[in-house]
C-alpha positions as MATLAB code, in Angstrom:
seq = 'XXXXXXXXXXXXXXXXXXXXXXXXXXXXXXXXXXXXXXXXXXXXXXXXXXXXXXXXXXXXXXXXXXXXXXXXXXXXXXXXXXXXXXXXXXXXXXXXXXXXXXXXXXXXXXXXXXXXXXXXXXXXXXXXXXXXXXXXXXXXXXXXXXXXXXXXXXXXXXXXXXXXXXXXXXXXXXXXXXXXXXXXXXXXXXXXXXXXXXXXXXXXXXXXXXXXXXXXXXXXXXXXXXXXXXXXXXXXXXXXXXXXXXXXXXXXXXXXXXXXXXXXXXXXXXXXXXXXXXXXXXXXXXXXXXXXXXXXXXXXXXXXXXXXXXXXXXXXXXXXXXXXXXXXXXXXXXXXXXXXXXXXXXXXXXXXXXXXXXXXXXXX';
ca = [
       1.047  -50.753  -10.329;
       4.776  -50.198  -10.757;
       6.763  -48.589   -8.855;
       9.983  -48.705  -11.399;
      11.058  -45.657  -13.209;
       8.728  -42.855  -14.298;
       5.359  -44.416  -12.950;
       2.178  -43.039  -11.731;
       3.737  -41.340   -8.540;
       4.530  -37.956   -9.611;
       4.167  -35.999   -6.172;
       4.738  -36.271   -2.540;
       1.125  -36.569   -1.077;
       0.724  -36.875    2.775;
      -2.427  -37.826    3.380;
      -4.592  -36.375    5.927;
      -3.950  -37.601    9.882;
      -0.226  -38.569    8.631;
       1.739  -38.129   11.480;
       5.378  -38.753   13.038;
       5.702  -40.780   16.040;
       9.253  -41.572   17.049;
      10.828  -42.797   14.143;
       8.224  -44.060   12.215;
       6.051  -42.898    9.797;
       2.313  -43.172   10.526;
      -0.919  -43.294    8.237;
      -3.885  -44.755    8.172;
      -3.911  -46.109    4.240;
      -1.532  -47.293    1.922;
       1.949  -46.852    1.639;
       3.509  -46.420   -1.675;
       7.266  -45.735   -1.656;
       8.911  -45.103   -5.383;
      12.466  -46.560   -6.269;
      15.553  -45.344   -5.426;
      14.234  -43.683   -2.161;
      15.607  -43.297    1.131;
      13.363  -43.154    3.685;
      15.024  -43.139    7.293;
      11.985  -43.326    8.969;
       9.994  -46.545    9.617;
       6.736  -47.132    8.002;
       3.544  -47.732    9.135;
       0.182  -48.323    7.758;
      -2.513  -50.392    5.861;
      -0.290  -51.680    2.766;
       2.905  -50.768    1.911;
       4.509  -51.365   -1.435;
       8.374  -50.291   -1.641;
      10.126  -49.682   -5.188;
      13.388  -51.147   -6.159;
      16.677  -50.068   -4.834;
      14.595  -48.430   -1.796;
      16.497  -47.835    1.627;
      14.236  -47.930    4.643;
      16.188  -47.132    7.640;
      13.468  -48.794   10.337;
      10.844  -51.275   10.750;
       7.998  -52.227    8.734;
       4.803  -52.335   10.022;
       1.798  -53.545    7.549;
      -1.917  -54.074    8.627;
      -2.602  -55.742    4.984;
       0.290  -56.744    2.382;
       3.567  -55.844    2.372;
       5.674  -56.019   -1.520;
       9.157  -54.793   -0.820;
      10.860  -55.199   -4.419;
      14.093  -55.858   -5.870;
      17.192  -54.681   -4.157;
      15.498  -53.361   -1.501;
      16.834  -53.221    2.157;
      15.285  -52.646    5.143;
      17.226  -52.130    8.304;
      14.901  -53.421   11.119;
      11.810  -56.108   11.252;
       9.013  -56.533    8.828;
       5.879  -56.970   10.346;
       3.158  -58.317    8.004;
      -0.523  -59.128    8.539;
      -1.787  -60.785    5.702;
       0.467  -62.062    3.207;
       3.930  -60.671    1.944;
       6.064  -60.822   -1.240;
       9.951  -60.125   -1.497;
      11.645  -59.678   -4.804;
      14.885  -60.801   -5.956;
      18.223  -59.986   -3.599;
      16.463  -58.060   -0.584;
      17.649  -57.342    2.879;
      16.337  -57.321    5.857;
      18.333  -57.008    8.753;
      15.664  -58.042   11.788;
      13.228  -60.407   11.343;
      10.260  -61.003    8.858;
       6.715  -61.980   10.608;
       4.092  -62.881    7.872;
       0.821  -63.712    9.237;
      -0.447  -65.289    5.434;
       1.361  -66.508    2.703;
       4.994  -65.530    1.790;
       5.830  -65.312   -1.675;
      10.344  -64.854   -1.844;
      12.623  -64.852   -4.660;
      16.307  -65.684   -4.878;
      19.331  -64.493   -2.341;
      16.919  -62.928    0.276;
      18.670  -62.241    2.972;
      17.059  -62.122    5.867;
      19.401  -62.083    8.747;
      17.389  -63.130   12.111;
      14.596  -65.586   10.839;
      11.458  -65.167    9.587;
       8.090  -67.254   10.135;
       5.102  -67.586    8.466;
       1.760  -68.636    8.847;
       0.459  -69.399    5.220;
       2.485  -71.022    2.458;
       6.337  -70.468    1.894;
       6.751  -70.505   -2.388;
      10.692  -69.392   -2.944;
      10.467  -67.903   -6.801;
      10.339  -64.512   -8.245;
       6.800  -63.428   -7.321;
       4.352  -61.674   -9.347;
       2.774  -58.566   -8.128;
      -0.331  -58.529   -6.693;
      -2.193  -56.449   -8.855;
      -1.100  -58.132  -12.040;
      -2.310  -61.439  -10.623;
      -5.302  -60.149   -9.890;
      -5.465  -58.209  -13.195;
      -4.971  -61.573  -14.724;
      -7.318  -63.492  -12.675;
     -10.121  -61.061  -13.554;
      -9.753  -61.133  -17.188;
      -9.645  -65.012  -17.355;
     -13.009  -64.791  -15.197;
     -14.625  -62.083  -17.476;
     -13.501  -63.846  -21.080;
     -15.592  -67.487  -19.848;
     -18.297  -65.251  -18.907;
     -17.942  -65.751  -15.254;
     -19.092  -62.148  -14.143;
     -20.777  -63.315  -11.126;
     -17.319  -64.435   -9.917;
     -15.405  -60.987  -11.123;
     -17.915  -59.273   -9.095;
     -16.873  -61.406   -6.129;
     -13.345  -61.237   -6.340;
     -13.560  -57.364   -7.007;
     -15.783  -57.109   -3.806;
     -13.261  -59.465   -2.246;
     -10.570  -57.453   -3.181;
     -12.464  -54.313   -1.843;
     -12.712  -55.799    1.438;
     -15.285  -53.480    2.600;
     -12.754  -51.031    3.473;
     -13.522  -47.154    3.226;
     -11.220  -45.816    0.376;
      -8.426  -43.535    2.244;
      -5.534  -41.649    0.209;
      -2.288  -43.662    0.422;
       0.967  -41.765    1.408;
       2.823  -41.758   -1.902;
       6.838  -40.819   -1.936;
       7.806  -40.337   -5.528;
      11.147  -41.739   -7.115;
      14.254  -40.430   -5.824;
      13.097  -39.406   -3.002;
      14.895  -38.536    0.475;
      12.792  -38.784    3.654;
      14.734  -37.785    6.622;
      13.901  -36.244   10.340;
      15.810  -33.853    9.123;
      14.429  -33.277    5.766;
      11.826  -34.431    2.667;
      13.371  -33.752   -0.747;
      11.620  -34.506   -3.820;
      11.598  -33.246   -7.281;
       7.638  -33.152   -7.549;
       4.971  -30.845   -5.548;
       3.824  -31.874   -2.530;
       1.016  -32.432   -0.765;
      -0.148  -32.520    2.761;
      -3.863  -33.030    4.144;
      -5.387  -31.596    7.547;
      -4.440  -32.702   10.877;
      -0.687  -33.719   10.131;
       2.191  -33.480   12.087;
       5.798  -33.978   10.335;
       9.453  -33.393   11.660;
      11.679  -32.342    9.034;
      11.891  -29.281    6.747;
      10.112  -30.051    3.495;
      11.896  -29.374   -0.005;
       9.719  -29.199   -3.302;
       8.692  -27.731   -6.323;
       5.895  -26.727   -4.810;
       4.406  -27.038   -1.604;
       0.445  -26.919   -0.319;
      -0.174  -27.440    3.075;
      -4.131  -28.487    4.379;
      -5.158  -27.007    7.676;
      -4.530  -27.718   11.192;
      -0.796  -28.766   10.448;
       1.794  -28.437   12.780;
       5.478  -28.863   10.876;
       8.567  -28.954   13.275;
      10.909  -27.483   10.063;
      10.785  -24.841    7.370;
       9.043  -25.061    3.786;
      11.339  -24.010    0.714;
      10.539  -24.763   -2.951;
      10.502  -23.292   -6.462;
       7.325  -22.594   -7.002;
       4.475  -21.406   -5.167;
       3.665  -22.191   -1.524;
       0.464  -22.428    0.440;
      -0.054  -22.620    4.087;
      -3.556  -23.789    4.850;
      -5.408  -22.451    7.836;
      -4.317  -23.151   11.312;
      -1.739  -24.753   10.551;
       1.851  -24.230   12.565;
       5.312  -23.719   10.494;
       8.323  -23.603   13.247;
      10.387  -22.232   10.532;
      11.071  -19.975    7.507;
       8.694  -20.377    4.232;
      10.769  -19.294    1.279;
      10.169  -19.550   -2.057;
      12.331  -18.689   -5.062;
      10.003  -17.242   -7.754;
       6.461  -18.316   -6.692;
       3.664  -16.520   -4.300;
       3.087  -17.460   -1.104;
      -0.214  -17.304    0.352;
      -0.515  -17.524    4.349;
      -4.425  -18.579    5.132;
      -6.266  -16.600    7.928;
      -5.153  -18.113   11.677;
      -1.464  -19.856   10.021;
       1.581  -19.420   12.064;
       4.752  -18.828   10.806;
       7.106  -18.750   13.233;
      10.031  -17.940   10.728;
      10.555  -15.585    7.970;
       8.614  -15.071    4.829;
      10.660  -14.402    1.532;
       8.729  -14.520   -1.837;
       8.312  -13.178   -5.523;
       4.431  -12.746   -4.220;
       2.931  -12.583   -0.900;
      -0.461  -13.578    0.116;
      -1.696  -12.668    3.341;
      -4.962  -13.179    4.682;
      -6.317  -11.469    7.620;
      -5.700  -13.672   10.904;
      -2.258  -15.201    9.995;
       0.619  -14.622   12.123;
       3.787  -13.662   10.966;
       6.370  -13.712   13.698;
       9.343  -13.278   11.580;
      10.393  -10.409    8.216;
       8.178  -10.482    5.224;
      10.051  -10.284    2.159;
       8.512   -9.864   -1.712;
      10.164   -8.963   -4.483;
       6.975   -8.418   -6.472;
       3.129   -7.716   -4.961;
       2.459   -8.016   -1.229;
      -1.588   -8.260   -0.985;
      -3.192   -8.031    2.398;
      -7.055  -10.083    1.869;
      -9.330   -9.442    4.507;
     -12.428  -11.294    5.779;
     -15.257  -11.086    3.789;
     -17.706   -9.895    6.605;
     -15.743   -6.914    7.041;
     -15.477   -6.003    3.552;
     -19.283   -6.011    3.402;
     -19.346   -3.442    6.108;
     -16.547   -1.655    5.212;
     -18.364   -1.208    1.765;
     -21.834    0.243    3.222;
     -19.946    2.427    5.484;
     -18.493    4.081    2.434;
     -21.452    3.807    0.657;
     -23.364    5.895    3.253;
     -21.455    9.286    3.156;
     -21.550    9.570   -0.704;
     -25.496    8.951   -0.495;
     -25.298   11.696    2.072;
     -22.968   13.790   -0.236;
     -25.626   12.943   -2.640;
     -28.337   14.319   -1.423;
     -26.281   17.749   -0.187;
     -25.562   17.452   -3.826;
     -29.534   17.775   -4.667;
     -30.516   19.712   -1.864;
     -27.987   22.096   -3.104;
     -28.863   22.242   -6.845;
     -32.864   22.952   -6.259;
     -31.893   25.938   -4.088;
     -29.716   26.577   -6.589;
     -32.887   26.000   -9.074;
     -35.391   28.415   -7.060;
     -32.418   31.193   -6.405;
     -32.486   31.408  -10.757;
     -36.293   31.392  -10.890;
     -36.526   34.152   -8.298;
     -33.775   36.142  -10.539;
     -36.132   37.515  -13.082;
     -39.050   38.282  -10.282;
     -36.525   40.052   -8.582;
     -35.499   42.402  -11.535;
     -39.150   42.545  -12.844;
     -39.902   44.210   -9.063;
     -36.616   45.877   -9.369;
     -37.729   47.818  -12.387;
     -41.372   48.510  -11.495;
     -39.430   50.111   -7.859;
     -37.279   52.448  -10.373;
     -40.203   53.283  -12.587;
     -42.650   54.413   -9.437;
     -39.668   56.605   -8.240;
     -38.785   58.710  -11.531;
     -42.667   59.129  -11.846;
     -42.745   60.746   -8.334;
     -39.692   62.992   -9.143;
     -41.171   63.741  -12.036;
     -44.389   64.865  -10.365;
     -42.436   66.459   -7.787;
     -40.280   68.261  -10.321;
     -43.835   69.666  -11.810;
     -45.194   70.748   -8.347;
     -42.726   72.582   -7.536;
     -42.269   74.253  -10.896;
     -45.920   75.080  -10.512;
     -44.724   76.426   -6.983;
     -42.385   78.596   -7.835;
     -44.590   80.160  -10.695;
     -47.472   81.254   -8.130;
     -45.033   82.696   -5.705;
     -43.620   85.179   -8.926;
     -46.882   86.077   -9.803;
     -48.049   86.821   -6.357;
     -44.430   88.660   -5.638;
     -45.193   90.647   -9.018;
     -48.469   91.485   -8.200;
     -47.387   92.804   -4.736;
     -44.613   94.891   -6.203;
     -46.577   97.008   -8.662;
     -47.799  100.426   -7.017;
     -51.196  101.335   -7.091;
     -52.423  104.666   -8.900;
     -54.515  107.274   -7.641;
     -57.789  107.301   -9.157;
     -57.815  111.200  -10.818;
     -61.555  111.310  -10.454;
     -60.969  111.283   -6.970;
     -58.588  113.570   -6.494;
];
């Protein structure tokens, strides 16, 4: 793998259980450090593998290999536990402790001793991985793949695979900040000093950073995870995961916040600010707003079939209506007649009163 120019590192990845102890830089894995860094911390971890023209600032600590390349200086000790290769015109200002092999090229400086264990070969080494590269093609062109497998499982040494800590070209790692060019990356249970400085920045949860997170793009704060500073980006979204801390302001072109986060400082968006609740209470929140428009629903219904029966009873209604109208003209009418009938007698019996009576002559 090189580590000149544009190679494979193209972001800042922290891996997860990186942390800062002091002045050194701590991880578990590898340790891959592209050129023309500056790294003032010290470094510390399974194999580390420096780019040219790289500053470190502190001591070297390697469980495996270390591969510090050309023009390289390191201002403390190198500590090494297997074996250890030094390019052309490197510096080291404390001492170099190889517990394997030592592989050095020309004007090394090395400016309080250095001992090894293994064999001492002053040349421009080879990297590692191209040796073996080459070693495992000669094997696998004779046929040997009994052998390859052996190397490769040598090679493997039974160790679990862990993410290395890469720091891409150009980059400046400081206590008091990380600049890079690239996104970055950091995994769960991490705790960095420094305010971080990216193009884009996605933190993993249960983070604490002692610093603030700026960067171009968008930003992500991972749940519970600490920020003792401001989170600003310039045109991205930031989205703050349920039980983050920020103990700074917020200032984004979006703003994510889930339910649970804490916000201790101003929230600033120039575009959308979204508020994302847990998912549990959305469920309720939907059936408690389902339940009044079922209710509303069956008002509704209720509603319409009295509604229904009031204009089926309309035509009874007038039917009866009618019939009441028609039995009461047909007893005025028969009223009307008896009394005409009435009247009539009386005028007869009033005429038949009035008339006088004549004498009868035969009885006179």
């Amino acid at each position: 793998m090189s580590l000149r120019g544009d190679g494979p590192i193209d972001e800042l990845a922290v891996p997860s259980g990186t942390t800062v102890e002091e002045h050194d830089l701590v991880t578990d894995g590898d340790v891959l450090v592209g050129g023309q860094s500056t790294v003032e911390f010290g470094l510390r971890g399974r194999n580390v593998a420096v780019g040219e023209r790289v500053s470190v600032e502190n001591d070297i600590e390697a469980d495996g290999d270390c591969r510090l390349d050309t023009w390289c200086t390191v201002d403390g000790n190198v500590l090494v536990g297997e074996d250890a290769y030094l390019g052309e015109r490197v510096t080291v200002t404390g001492q170099l402790m190889v517990s394997g092999d030592l592989d050095i090229g020309d004007d090394v400086t090395i400016e309080e001793g250095f001992e090894a264990n293994g064999w001492i070969v002053i040349r421009n080494p080879v990297p590692a991985l191209v040796f073996y590269f080459i070693v495992l093609s000669q094997l696998l062109r004779v046929g040997e793949t009994d052998a390859a497998d052996e190397l490769a499982a040598a090679l493997a040494d039974g160790d679990d695979v862990r993410e290395p800590l890469l720091i891409p070209r150009g980059a400046e790692i400081s206590d008091d900040a990380w600049r890079v060019s690239t996104p970055a990356t950091v995994g769960d249970d991490c705790r960095i000093h420094g305010n971080i400085r990216a193009e884009s920045i996605r933190t993993g949860e249960r983070n604490e950073v002692f610093g603030s997170l700026r960067a171009r793009e968008e930003i992500t704060v991972g749940e519970d995870t600490v920020i003792h500073g401001d989170v600003t980006t310039r045109g991205g979204t930031v989205t703050v995961a349920a039980g983050a801390q920020v103990r700074g302001d917020v200032a984004a072109g979006d703003l994510v916040i889930h339910d649970g986060a804490s916000i201790d400082g101003t929230l600033r968006a120039r575009g959308e600010m979204k508020l994302v609740q847990r998912t549990d209470e959305e469920n309720v929140g939907e059936e408690t707003a389902d339940a009044p428009e079922a209710e509303s629903e069956g008002d509704a219904e209720t509603e319409g079939e009295d509604d229904t029966e009031s204009e089926t009873a309309g035509p009874d209604a007038a039917a009866d209506a009618g019939e009441s109208e028609a039995d009461e003209s047909d007893a005025g009418e028969r009223a009307a007649g008896d009394a005409e009938s009435d009247g009539s007698e009386s005028d007869e019996t009033r005429g038949s009163e009035a008339e006088p009576t004549e004498p009868d002559a035969g009885a006179t």
